[in-house]
mmCIF file of C-alpha atoms in Angstrom:
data_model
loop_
_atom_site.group_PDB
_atom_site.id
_atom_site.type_symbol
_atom_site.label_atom_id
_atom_site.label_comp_id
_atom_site.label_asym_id
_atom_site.label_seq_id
_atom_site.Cartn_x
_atom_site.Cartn_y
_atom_site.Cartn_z
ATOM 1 C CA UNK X 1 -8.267 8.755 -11.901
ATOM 2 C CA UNK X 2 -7.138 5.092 -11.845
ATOM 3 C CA UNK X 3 -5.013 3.181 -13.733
ATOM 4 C CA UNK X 4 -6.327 1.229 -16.375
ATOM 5 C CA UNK X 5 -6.956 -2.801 -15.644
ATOM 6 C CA UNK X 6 -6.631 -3.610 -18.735
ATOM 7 C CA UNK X 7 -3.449 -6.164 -19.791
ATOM 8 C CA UNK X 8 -1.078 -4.136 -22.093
ATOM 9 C CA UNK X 9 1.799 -5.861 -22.742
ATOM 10 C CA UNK X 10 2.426 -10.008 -22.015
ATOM 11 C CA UNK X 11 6.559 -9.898 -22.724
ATOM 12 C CA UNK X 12 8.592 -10.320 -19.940
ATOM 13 C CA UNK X 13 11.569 -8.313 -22.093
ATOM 14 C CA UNK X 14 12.059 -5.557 -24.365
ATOM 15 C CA UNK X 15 12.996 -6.289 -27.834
ATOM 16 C CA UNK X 16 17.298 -5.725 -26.213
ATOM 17 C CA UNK X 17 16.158 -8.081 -23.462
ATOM 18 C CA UNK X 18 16.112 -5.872 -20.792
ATOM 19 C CA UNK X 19 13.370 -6.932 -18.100
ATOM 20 C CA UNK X 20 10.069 -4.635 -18.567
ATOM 21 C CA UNK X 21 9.267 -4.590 -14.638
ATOM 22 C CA UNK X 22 6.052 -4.362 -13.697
ATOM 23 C CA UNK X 23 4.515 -1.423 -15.172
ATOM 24 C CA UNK X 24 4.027 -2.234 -18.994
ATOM 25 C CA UNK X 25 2.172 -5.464 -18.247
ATOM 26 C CA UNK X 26 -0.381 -3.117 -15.697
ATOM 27 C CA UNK X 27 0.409 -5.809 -12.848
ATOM 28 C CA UNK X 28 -0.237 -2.523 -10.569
ATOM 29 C CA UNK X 29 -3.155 -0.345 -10.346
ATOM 30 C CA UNK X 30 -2.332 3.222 -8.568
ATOM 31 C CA UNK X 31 -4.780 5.857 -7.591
ATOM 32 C CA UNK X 32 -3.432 9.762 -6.862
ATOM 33 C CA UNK X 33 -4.956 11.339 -3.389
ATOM 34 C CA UNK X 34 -4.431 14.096 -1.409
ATOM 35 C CA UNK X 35 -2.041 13.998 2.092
ATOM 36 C CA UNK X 36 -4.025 14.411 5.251
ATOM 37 C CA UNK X 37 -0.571 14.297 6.922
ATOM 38 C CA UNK X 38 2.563 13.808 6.131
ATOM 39 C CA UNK X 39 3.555 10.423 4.450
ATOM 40 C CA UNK X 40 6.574 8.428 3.697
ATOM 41 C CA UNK X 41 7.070 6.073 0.461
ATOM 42 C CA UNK X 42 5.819 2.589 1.650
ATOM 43 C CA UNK X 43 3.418 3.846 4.392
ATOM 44 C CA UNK X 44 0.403 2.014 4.207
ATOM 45 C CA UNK X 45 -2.933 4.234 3.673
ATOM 46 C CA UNK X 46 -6.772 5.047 4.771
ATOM 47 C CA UNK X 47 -9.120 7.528 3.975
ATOM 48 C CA UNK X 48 -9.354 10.322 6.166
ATOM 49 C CA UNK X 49 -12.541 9.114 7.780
ATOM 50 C CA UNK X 50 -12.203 12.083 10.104
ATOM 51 C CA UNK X 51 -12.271 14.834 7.035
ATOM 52 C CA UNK X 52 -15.819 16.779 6.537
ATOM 53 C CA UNK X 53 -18.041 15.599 3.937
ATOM 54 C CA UNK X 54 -18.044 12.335 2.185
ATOM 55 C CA UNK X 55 -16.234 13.730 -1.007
ATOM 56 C CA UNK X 56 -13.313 15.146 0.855
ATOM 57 C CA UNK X 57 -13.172 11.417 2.947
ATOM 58 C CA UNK X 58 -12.686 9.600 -0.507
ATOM 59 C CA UNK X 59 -10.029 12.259 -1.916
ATOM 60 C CA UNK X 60 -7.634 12.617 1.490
ATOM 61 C CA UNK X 61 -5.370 10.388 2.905
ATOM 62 C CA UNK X 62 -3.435 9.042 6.283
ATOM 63 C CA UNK X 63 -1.382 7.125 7.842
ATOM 64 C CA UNK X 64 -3.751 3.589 8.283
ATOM 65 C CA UNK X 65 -3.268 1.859 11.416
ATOM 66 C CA UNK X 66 -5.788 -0.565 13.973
ATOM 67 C CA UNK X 67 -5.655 1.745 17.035
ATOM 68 C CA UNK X 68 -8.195 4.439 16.005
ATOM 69 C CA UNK X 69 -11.660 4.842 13.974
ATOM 70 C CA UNK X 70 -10.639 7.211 11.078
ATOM 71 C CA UNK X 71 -7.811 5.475 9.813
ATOM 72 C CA UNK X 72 -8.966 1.806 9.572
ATOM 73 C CA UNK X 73 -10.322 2.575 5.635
ATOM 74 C CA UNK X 74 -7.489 0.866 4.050
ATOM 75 C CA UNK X 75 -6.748 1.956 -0.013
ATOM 76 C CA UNK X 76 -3.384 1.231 -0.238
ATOM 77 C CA UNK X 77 0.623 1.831 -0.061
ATOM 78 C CA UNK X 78 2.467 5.037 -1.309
ATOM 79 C CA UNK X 79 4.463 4.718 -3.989
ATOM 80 C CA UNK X 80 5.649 8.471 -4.790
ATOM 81 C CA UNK X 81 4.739 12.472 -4.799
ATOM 82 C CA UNK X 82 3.355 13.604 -7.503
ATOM 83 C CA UNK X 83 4.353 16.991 -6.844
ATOM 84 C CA UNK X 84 7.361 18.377 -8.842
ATOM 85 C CA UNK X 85 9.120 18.918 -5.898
ATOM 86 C CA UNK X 86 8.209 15.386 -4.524
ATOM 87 C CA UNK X 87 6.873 16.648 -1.222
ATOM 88 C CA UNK X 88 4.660 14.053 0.412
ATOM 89 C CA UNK X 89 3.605 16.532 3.335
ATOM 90 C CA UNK X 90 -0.102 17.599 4.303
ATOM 91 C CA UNK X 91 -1.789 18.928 0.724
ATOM 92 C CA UNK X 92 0.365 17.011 -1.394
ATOM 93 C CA UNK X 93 -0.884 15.097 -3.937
ATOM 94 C CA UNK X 94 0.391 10.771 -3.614
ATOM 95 C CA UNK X 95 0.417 8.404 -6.132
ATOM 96 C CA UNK X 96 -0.891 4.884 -4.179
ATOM 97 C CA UNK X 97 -1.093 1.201 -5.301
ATOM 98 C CA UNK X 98 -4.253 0.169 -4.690
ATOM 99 C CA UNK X 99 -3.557 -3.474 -6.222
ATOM 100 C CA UNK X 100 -0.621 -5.238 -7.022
ATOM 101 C CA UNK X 101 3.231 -5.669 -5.662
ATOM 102 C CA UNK X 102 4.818 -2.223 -3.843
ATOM 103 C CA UNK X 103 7.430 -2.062 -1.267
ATOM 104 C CA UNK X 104 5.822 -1.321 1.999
ATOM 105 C CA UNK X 105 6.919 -0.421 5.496
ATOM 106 C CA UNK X 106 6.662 -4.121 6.953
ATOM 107 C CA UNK X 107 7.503 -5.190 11.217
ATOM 108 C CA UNK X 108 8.409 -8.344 12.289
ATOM 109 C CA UNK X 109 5.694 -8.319 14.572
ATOM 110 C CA UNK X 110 1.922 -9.705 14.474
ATOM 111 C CA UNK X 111 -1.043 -7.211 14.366
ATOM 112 C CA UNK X 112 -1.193 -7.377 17.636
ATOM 113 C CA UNK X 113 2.156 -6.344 18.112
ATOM 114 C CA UNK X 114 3.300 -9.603 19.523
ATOM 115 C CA UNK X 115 6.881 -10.521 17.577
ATOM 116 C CA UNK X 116 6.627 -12.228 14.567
ATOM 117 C CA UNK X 117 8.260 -14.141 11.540
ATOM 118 C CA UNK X 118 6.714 -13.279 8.109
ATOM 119 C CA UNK X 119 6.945 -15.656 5.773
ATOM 120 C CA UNK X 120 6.774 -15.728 1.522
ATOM 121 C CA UNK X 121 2.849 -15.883 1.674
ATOM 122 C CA UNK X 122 1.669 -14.795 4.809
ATOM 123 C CA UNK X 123 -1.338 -12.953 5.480
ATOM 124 C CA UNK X 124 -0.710 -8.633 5.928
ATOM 125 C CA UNK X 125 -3.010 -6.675 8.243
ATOM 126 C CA UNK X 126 -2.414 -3.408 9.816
ATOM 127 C CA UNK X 127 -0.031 -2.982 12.436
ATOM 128 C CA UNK X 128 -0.695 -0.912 16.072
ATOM 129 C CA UNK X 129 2.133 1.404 14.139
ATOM 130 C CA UNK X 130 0.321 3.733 11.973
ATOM 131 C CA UNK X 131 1.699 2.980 8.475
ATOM 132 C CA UNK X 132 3.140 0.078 9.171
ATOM 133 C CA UNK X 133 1.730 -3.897 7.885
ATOM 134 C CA UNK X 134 1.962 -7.270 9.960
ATOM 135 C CA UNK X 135 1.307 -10.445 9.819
ATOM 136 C CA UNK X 136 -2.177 -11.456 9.969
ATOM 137 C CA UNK X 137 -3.171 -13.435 12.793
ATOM 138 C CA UNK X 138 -6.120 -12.356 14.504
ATOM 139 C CA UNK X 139 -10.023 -13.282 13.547
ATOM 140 C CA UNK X 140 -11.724 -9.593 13.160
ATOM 141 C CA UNK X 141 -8.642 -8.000 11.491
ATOM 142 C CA UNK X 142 -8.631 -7.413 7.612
ATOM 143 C CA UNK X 143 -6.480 -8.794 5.348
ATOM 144 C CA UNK X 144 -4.685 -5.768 3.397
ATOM 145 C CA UNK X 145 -2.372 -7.642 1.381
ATOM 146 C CA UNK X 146 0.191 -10.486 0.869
ATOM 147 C CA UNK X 147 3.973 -10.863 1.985
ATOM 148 C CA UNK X 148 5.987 -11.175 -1.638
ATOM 149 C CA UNK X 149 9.394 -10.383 0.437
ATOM 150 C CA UNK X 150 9.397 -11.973 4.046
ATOM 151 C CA UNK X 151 11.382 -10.557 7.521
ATOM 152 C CA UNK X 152 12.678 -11.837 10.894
ATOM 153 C CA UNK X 153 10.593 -11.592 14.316
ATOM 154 C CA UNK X 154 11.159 -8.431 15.858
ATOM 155 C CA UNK X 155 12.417 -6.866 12.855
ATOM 156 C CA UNK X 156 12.349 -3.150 12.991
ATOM 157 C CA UNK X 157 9.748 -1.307 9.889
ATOM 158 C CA UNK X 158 11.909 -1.952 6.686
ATOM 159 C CA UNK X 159 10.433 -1.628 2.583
ATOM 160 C CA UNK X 160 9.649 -5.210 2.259
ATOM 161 C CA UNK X 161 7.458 -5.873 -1.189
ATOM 162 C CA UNK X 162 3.563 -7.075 -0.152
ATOM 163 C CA UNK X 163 0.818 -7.697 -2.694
ATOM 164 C CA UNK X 164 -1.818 -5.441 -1.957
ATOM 165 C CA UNK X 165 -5.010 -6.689 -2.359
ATOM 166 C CA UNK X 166 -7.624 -4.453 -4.216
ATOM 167 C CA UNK X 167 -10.821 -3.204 -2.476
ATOM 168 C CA UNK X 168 -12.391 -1.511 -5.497
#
């Protein structure tokens, strides 16, 4: 089950004045799924387009990339196990952002691999690396979120914050 969009909280403090971070004001909307594969915090996600029957596609997850045809459905980035023993292999149930800022697993490339600053602002897509985002530059690609933290051309995958930008 989702997250609830609804606004909670508007302080940017507790009542000590200690910053509240992101979750009390529900500036991020997470969804739990089940691991196709094995996953890493920060990957970024599809549905396992390639799984039998249409209810097992929309509850199963992998590694998202722009390379193949069952892992193009982007949902979002992981953000933890849910599991008590925090395993994020094959079976394991992942908590994902579907919208709103998460660190994800960001190149310095383009999506088409070519080397690439990213800016504050930029454009994500999918990177040729499964589980992986780049900077937007093609026509034809989809736009999966936007860069909050940017990196250097040729920068190797590194937790970088994005916005992702919902699809539900």
């Amino acid at each position: 089950m989702a997250t609830s969009t609804l606004l909670q909280y508007l302080q940017e403090t507790d009542g000590d004045g200690v910053a509240n971070g992101i979750t009390p004001s529900n500036r991020r909307q997470t969804e739990t799924f089940i691991a196709s594969e094995t996953l890493a915090v920060g990957d970024l996600v599809s549905l396992d387009l390639a799984a039998t029957g249409n209810g097992v596609k929309s509850l199963k997850i992998m590694k998202a990339n722009t390379t193949t045809g069952a892992d193009k459905c982007f949902v979002g980035v992981v953000l933890e196990s849910v599991e008590s023993d925090g395993a994020l292999t094959a079976g394991s149930s992942i908590r994902v952002v579907i919208r709103g800022i998460v660190p994800a697993l960001m190149v310095g490339k383009n999506d088409q691999n070519a080397n690439a600053v990213i800016a504050v602002g930029d454009p994500i897509a999918l990177a040729t690396t499964a589980g992986n985002a780049a900077l937007l530059v093609t026509a034809g690609f989809s736009e999966v979120g936007i860069a909050v933290e940017g990196t250097s051309s040729a920068a190797a995958a590194a937790l970088k914050d994005i916005y992702v930008i919902s699809r539900f």
